Coordinates of C-alpha atoms in Angstrom, one line a residue:
M12 CA 0.0 0.2 0.0
S13 CA 1.9 3.5 -1.8
Q14 CA 1.1 6.2 1.2
S15 CA 2.8 8.7 -0.4
R16 CA 1.4 11.7 -1.8
D17 CA 0.6 13.1 -5.2
R18 CA 1.2 16.7 -5.3
A19 CA -0.1 19.5 -7.6
P20 CA 3.5 20.4 -10.1
A21 CA 5.4 23.3 -8.4
P22 CA 6.3 26.5 -10.9
P23 CA 9.7 26.2 -13.2
A24 CA 12.2 27.3 -10.9
T25 CA 13.7 30.3 -12.9
R26 CA 15.1 32.5 -9.7
A27 CA 14.1 32.0 -6.4
L28 CA 11.1 33.6 -4.5
S29 CA 10.6 35.4 -1.4
P30 CA 8.4 34.4 1.2
R31 CA 5.9 37.0 0.7
T32 CA 5.4 36.1 -3.2
L33 CA 5.3 32.0 -2.2
T34 CA 3.2 33.1 0.8
A35 CA 1.2 35.5 -1.6
Q36 CA 0.3 32.8 -4.6
A37 CA 0.2 29.4 -2.5
L38 CA 3.3 28.8 -3.5
G39 CA 2.4 29.5 -7.3
R40 CA -0.2 26.5 -7.2
V41 CA -2.7 25.9 -10.0
A42 CA -4.5 22.9 -10.0
E43 CA -5.4 20.7 -13.1
P44 CA -6.9 20.1 -15.3
Y45 CA -9.2 23.1 -15.1
R46 CA -6.1 25.2 -14.4
D47 CA -7.5 27.1 -10.7
L48 CA -5.4 29.7 -9.5
V49 CA -7.3 29.4 -6.1
P50 CA -6.9 26.2 -5.1
P51 CA -9.9 24.1 -5.0
L52 CA -11.7 22.1 -2.1
H53 CA -10.9 18.4 -1.5
A54 CA -13.9 17.1 0.7
S55 CA -13.5 12.5 -0.1
T56 CA -12.4 10.7 3.2
T57 CA -11.9 7.8 1.3
F58 CA -10.0 6.7 -2.1
E59 CA -10.0 3.8 -4.7
R60 CA -8.1 1.2 -4.7
A61 CA -7.1 -0.6 -8.2
G62 CA -8.5 -3.9 -8.8
D63 CA -4.7 -5.2 -7.5
G64 CA -4.8 -3.0 -4.3
S65 CA -3.2 -1.1 -4.5
Y66 CA -3.4 3.0 -3.8
P67 CA -2.8 4.6 -8.0
G68 CA -3.7 7.8 -6.1
G69 CA -1.1 7.3 -3.7
R70 CA -4.6 8.1 -1.2
L71 CA -5.7 6.0 1.6
Y72 CA -8.5 8.1 4.4
S73 CA -8.7 11.4 4.5
R74 CA -7.9 11.0 7.9
D75 CA -3.7 11.4 7.9
F76 CA -3.4 11.5 3.9
S77 CA -5.9 14.0 2.8
P78 CA -5.2 16.8 0.0
A79 CA -7.5 19.1 1.8
Y80 CA -3.7 19.7 3.6
D81 CA -1.2 19.3 1.8
Q82 CA -0.9 22.7 0.3
A83 CA -1.2 24.4 3.6
E84 CA 1.6 22.3 5.0
E85 CA 4.0 22.9 2.4
L86 CA 3.4 25.6 2.4
L87 CA 4.3 26.1 5.5
T88 CA 7.2 24.3 5.9
T89 CA 8.0 26.3 3.4
L90 CA 8.0 29.2 5.2
E91 CA 9.5 27.6 8.2
G92 CA 12.3 25.8 6.3
G93 CA 12.2 23.2 7.3
H94 CA 11.1 19.4 6.6
Q95 CA 7.5 18.8 7.4
A96 CA 4.8 20.3 8.5
L97 CA 1.3 18.3 9.9
L98 CA -1.9 20.7 10.3
F99 CA -3.8 19.7 13.4
A100 CA -7.7 20.4 14.8
S101 CA -6.6 22.7 17.2
G102 CA -3.5 24.7 18.8
M103 CA -3.9 22.5 21.5
A104 CA -4.3 19.2 19.4
A105 CA -0.7 20.7 18.2
A106 CA 1.1 20.7 20.9
T107 CA -1.1 18.0 22.9
A108 CA -0.1 15.5 20.0
V109 CA 3.5 16.3 21.3
L110 CA 3.1 15.3 24.6
Q111 CA 1.2 12.4 24.0
A112 CA 4.1 11.3 22.4
L113 CA 6.6 11.4 24.8
E114 CA 7.6 8.1 27.5
P115 CA 6.0 7.5 30.7
G116 CA 8.4 9.0 33.8
Q117 CA 10.5 11.7 31.1
R118 CA 11.5 15.3 31.8
I119 CA 10.1 18.6 30.7
V120 CA 11.7 21.3 31.3
A121 CA 9.1 24.4 30.6
C122 CA 7.9 28.2 30.7
R123 CA 6.2 29.3 33.2
S124 CA 4.6 31.8 31.4
M125 CA 2.0 30.0 28.1
Y126 CA -0.7 29.6 27.1
W127 CA -3.7 29.3 30.0
A128 CA -5.5 26.6 29.0
L129 CA -2.2 24.1 27.2
R130 CA -0.3 25.2 31.4
N131 CA -3.3 23.8 33.3
W132 CA -3.5 20.0 30.7
L133 CA 0.4 19.8 31.1
V134 CA -0.1 20.0 34.8
A135 CA -2.6 17.3 34.9
F136 CA -1.5 15.0 32.5
A137 CA 2.4 14.8 33.7
Q138 CA 1.1 13.9 37.0
Q139 CA -0.8 11.2 35.3
W140 CA 1.5 10.3 32.6
K141 CA 4.2 10.6 36.2
L142 CA 6.2 13.4 34.1
D143 CA 9.3 15.1 35.0
L144 CA 8.1 18.2 34.9
A145 CA 9.9 22.0 35.9
F146 CA 8.7 25.4 35.0
Y147 CA 11.5 28.1 34.6
D148 CA 10.9 31.7 34.1
N149 CA 10.4 32.5 30.3
A150 CA 13.5 35.1 30.4
D151 CA 15.4 33.7 33.2
L152 CA 18.1 31.7 30.4
D153 CA 20.2 31.1 33.2
G154 CA 17.6 29.3 34.8
M155 CA 17.1 27.3 32.4
V156 CA 20.2 26.1 31.9
A157 CA 20.4 25.2 35.3
L158 CA 16.9 23.1 35.0
L159 CA 18.8 21.3 31.5
R160 CA 21.9 20.3 33.7
E161 CA 19.8 18.8 36.8
A162 CA 18.4 16.0 34.8
P163 CA 18.3 14.2 32.0
T164 CA 15.3 16.5 30.2
T165 CA 13.3 14.6 27.1
L166 CA 12.4 18.2 25.7
L167 CA 12.7 21.4 26.4
W168 CA 9.3 24.0 25.8
L169 CA 10.3 27.4 24.4
E170 CA 7.0 30.2 23.8
T171 CA 9.0 33.9 22.7
P172 CA 7.6 35.8 22.9
A173 CA 5.5 35.0 25.7
N174 CA 2.1 35.1 26.9
P175 CA 0.8 37.6 28.0
T176 CA 3.7 39.8 29.2
W177 CA 6.2 39.2 25.8
E178 CA 8.8 38.1 27.5
V179 CA 12.0 37.3 24.5
I180 CA 14.1 34.3 25.2
D181 CA 17.2 33.4 23.1
I182 CA 16.3 30.2 20.7
A183 CA 19.2 30.1 20.0
A184 CA 21.5 30.1 22.6
A185 CA 18.9 28.2 24.3
V186 CA 19.1 25.4 21.7
S187 CA 23.0 25.0 22.1
A188 CA 22.4 24.5 26.4
A189 CA 20.0 22.0 25.5
R190 CA 22.3 20.5 22.3
A191 CA 24.7 19.8 25.4
G192 CA 22.2 17.1 26.3
G193 CA 20.3 15.1 23.8
T194 CA 17.5 17.5 24.2
T195 CA 14.8 18.0 21.6
V196 CA 13.2 21.5 21.9
L197 CA 10.1 23.2 21.0
V198 CA 9.4 26.6 20.6
D199 CA 5.2 28.1 20.3
S200 CA 6.3 30.9 17.7
T201 CA 2.9 32.0 17.4
V202 CA 3.0 35.6 18.0
A203 CA 6.4 36.0 16.2
T204 CA 4.9 34.0 13.2
P205 CA 7.1 33.3 10.2
V206 CA 7.0 36.4 9.1
F207 CA 9.3 37.5 11.5
S208 CA 11.5 33.9 12.8
Q209 CA 12.2 31.1 12.3
P210 CA 13.0 29.1 15.1
L211 CA 14.5 26.0 13.1
K212 CA 17.2 28.1 10.7
L213 CA 18.2 28.7 15.2
G214 CA 18.5 25.0 15.2
A215 CA 15.1 24.0 17.2
D216 CA 13.8 21.0 16.2
I217 CA 9.7 21.7 16.4
V218 CA 7.7 25.2 15.6
M219 CA 4.6 25.2 17.5
H220 CA 1.7 27.4 16.3
S221 CA -1.8 28.1 16.5
A222 CA -3.3 28.9 13.4
T223 CA -6.4 30.3 14.6
K224 CA -4.7 32.9 15.0
Y225 CA -1.5 34.7 12.9
L226 CA -2.0 31.7 10.0
N227 CA -5.3 32.1 10.1
G228 CA -5.6 35.7 10.8
H229 CA -9.5 35.6 10.1
S230 CA -11.6 34.6 13.6
D231 CA -13.0 31.3 11.4
V232 CA -10.6 28.7 12.1
I233 CA -9.8 26.7 14.8
A234 CA -6.8 24.9 13.8
G235 CA -3.0 23.6 15.1
A236 CA -0.1 23.4 13.2
L237 CA 3.8 22.0 13.7
V238 CA 6.7 22.2 11.5
C239 CA 9.5 19.8 11.6
R240 CA 13.5 20.4 11.0
E241 CA 14.7 16.4 10.1
D242 CA 12.6 13.6 10.8
G243 CA 13.6 11.6 13.6
P244 CA 12.0 8.7 16.0
L245 CA 9.6 11.6 17.7
W246 CA 8.0 12.8 14.8
Q247 CA 6.7 9.8 14.3
R248 CA 4.8 9.3 17.1
I249 CA 3.6 12.5 16.9
R250 CA 2.5 11.6 13.3
R251 CA 0.8 8.6 14.9
N252 CA -1.0 10.7 17.3
R253 CA -1.7 12.7 15.1
N254 CA -3.4 9.7 12.3
L255 CA -4.5 7.4 15.0
G256 CA -6.3 10.4 17.7
G257 CA -8.1 12.2 14.9
A258 CA -8.1 15.0 15.3
V259 CA -7.2 17.1 12.3
L260 CA -9.1 20.0 10.3
G261 CA -11.9 19.3 8.4
P262 CA -11.1 19.8 4.3
F263 CA -13.3 23.5 4.9
E264 CA -10.9 24.5 7.5
A265 CA -7.7 23.7 6.0
W266 CA -8.9 26.0 2.5
L267 CA -10.2 29.1 5.1
L268 CA -6.6 28.7 6.2
L269 CA -5.1 28.6 3.2
R270 CA -6.5 31.2 2.4
G271 CA -5.7 33.1 4.8
M272 CA -2.2 32.8 4.8
R273 CA -2.4 34.4 1.3
T274 CA -2.4 37.2 3.1
L275 CA -0.5 36.6 6.4
Q276 CA 2.8 38.7 5.4
L277 CA 1.3 42.2 4.0
R278 CA -1.5 42.0 7.8
V279 CA 1.2 40.2 9.9
Q280 CA 3.3 43.6 8.8
Q281 CA 0.4 45.7 9.5
S282 CA -0.2 44.6 13.1
A283 CA 3.1 44.8 14.1
A284 CA 3.5 48.6 12.9
N285 CA 0.5 49.7 14.5
A286 CA 1.6 48.0 17.8
L287 CA 4.7 49.4 18.0
A288 CA 2.8 53.1 17.4
I289 CA 0.8 51.9 19.9
A290 CA 3.7 51.1 23.1
Q291 CA 5.6 54.1 21.4
A292 CA 2.1 56.9 22.0
L293 CA 1.7 55.5 25.5
E294 CA 5.2 54.7 26.7
G295 CA 5.6 56.6 29.4
H296 CA 1.9 57.8 30.1
P297 CA 0.3 58.4 33.4
G298 CA -2.2 56.0 33.2
L299 CA -0.2 53.0 33.4
V300 CA 2.5 51.7 35.1
E301 CA 4.3 50.2 32.1
V302 CA 3.8 48.6 28.2
L303 CA 5.2 45.5 27.8
Y304 CA 6.0 45.4 24.0
P305 CA 9.6 43.8 23.0
G306 CA 10.1 46.7 20.4
L307 CA 10.8 48.6 22.5
P308 CA 13.9 49.6 23.4
S309 CA 12.8 50.4 27.3
H310 CA 12.2 46.3 27.4
P311 CA 14.4 44.3 28.7
Q312 CA 15.0 41.9 26.1
H313 CA 14.7 44.0 23.1
A314 CA 18.3 43.4 22.3
I315 CA 17.3 39.8 21.7
A316 CA 14.3 40.3 20.2
A317 CA 15.5 42.5 17.4
R318 CA 18.5 39.6 17.3
Q319 CA 16.1 37.0 16.3
M320 CA 13.5 38.8 15.2
Q321 CA 13.9 40.3 12.2
G322 CA 11.6 42.9 10.4
G323 CA 9.3 42.9 13.3
F324 CA 8.1 42.7 16.7
G325 CA 4.6 40.6 16.2
G326 CA 1.6 42.8 16.5
M327 CA 0.8 41.6 20.6
L328 CA 1.1 43.9 23.5
S329 CA 0.2 44.6 26.9
I330 CA -0.4 47.5 29.2
R331 CA -0.4 47.6 32.9
S332 CA -3.5 50.3 34.4
T333 CA -2.3 52.3 37.5
G334 CA -5.0 51.7 39.7
G335 CA -4.8 47.8 39.8
E336 CA -7.4 45.3 39.2
A337 CA -10.3 47.4 38.9
R338 CA -9.1 50.0 36.8
S339 CA -8.0 47.8 34.6
R340 CA -11.4 46.1 34.4
A341 CA -12.8 50.0 33.5
V342 CA -10.2 50.5 30.6
T343 CA -10.6 47.7 29.5
A344 CA -15.0 48.3 29.3
R345 CA -14.9 51.3 28.2
L346 CA -12.5 50.5 24.6
Q347 CA -14.9 50.8 21.8
V348 CA -13.2 50.3 18.6
F349 CA -11.0 47.2 21.0
K350 CA -13.0 44.7 20.7
R351 CA -13.1 42.7 24.6
A352 CA -12.8 39.4 23.4
T353 CA -11.0 36.1 23.6
S354 CA -8.5 35.3 21.0
L355 CA -5.6 36.9 19.3
G356 CA -4.0 37.5 15.5
S357 CA -6.6 38.4 14.1
V358 CA -7.3 41.7 12.0
E359 CA -9.9 43.1 14.2
S360 CA -8.1 44.2 17.3
L361 CA -9.3 42.6 20.8
A362 CA -8.7 44.0 24.3
E363 CA -9.6 41.7 27.5
H364 CA -8.5 41.4 31.0
R365 CA -6.2 38.3 31.3
A366 CA -6.0 37.7 34.9
S367 CA -10.2 37.2 35.1
V368 CA -10.2 35.4 31.3
E369 CA -7.8 32.8 32.7
G370 CA -9.0 32.7 36.7
P371 CA -8.2 31.3 39.9
G372 CA -3.9 30.6 39.7
S373 CA -3.2 32.5 37.0
P374 CA 0.5 34.4 37.1
C375 CA -0.5 37.2 34.8
P376 CA -0.7 40.6 36.6
P377 CA -3.7 41.5 38.1
D378 CA -3.1 45.0 36.4
L379 CA -2.7 44.0 33.0
I380 CA -4.4 44.4 29.9
R381 CA -3.7 42.3 26.9
L382 CA -3.7 43.6 23.3
S383 CA -3.9 41.8 19.8
V384 CA -3.6 44.2 17.4
G385 CA -5.2 44.0 14.3
I386 CA -5.0 46.0 11.2
E387 CA -6.9 49.2 11.4
A388 CA -6.0 53.3 12.0
A389 CA -3.0 52.8 14.5
E390 CA -4.6 56.7 15.5
D391 CA -7.9 55.2 15.3
L392 CA -6.8 52.1 18.2
I393 CA -4.0 55.1 19.6
D394 CA -7.3 57.5 20.6
D395 CA -9.4 54.4 21.9
L396 CA -7.0 53.9 23.9
K397 CA -5.9 57.2 25.3
E398 CA -9.8 58.2 25.6
A399 CA -10.2 55.1 27.8
L400 CA -7.4 55.6 30.1
A401 CA -9.0 59.2 31.0
D402 CA -10.1 59.2 34.0

């Protein structure tokens, strides 16, 4: 039985194309037989066998070999400079597929601040699976290295910039430390996106995205993705988890994801430009304790961010209001252009009082307002925030 994937032919490679061109044209594919410029939607769940039992189309069943996934996976692999990508039904499905590929008793060193739902799941799963789980403060490279040296470690989990306080860790330095002990390095690069950062090129083994966010960019698809630097036993177990666990996208969601990715470069660059303008406009505001954004020279890890994020610092920032939690909630409630909603990475700007969303046990400062900056006019967003901050 063949499990190969038959690909639509790529355009002739007359010269190297920029990521912006490859993204806008979804790798430049033209579908046969009608020469569709818009990728077709592949809805079939099953594929015909030949009379001898072989699979002339190279497909068996869509749970793991749907042509609906191919183009988005190949585009993401190209943008990240990786070996292979896998799409999942959500960012959580992608993350848990990695963690469930570990063996009971193995050790994970993970950043203390990460996507809150994943952190809660990871703590419970580590107890159930008898994993040795240790947390380091997100920007504390020395602390992370100490944990790696403390005991043999199977997986190092990085998130940079880290949600919701946007610390940045030096990926290359973390990889160097992990290599000494044979540790696999995964980077959650949802916020940086492949537009600004390619962790695999810095030595990471796996990069993860909640594709719901910037990759799709329109708040209408839940999806996740993993990209590996090279094949290996762990990646094969992850593939098996996706196949047998069934945490895959439907064909329409995969089609929407690819459509969203075609504008990735423009959307992300505009969001980052807006976020920087907001951070600069609000830094030093009397109604704020702090503006948290890696693009500001005052950010503690600005130099690291400038070195490993090329062309921008992302569209996420947080502000900490004077007056504590009560005033932060009031400021959030007064916003008009920013929409009060959970999520990030879409074309519309969102705001939320993050600690109340995460609930008891959250390490998020109670005075913090998380901002996901969209592609609206920056002056409208700045005015909205200043009006909400005016007492």
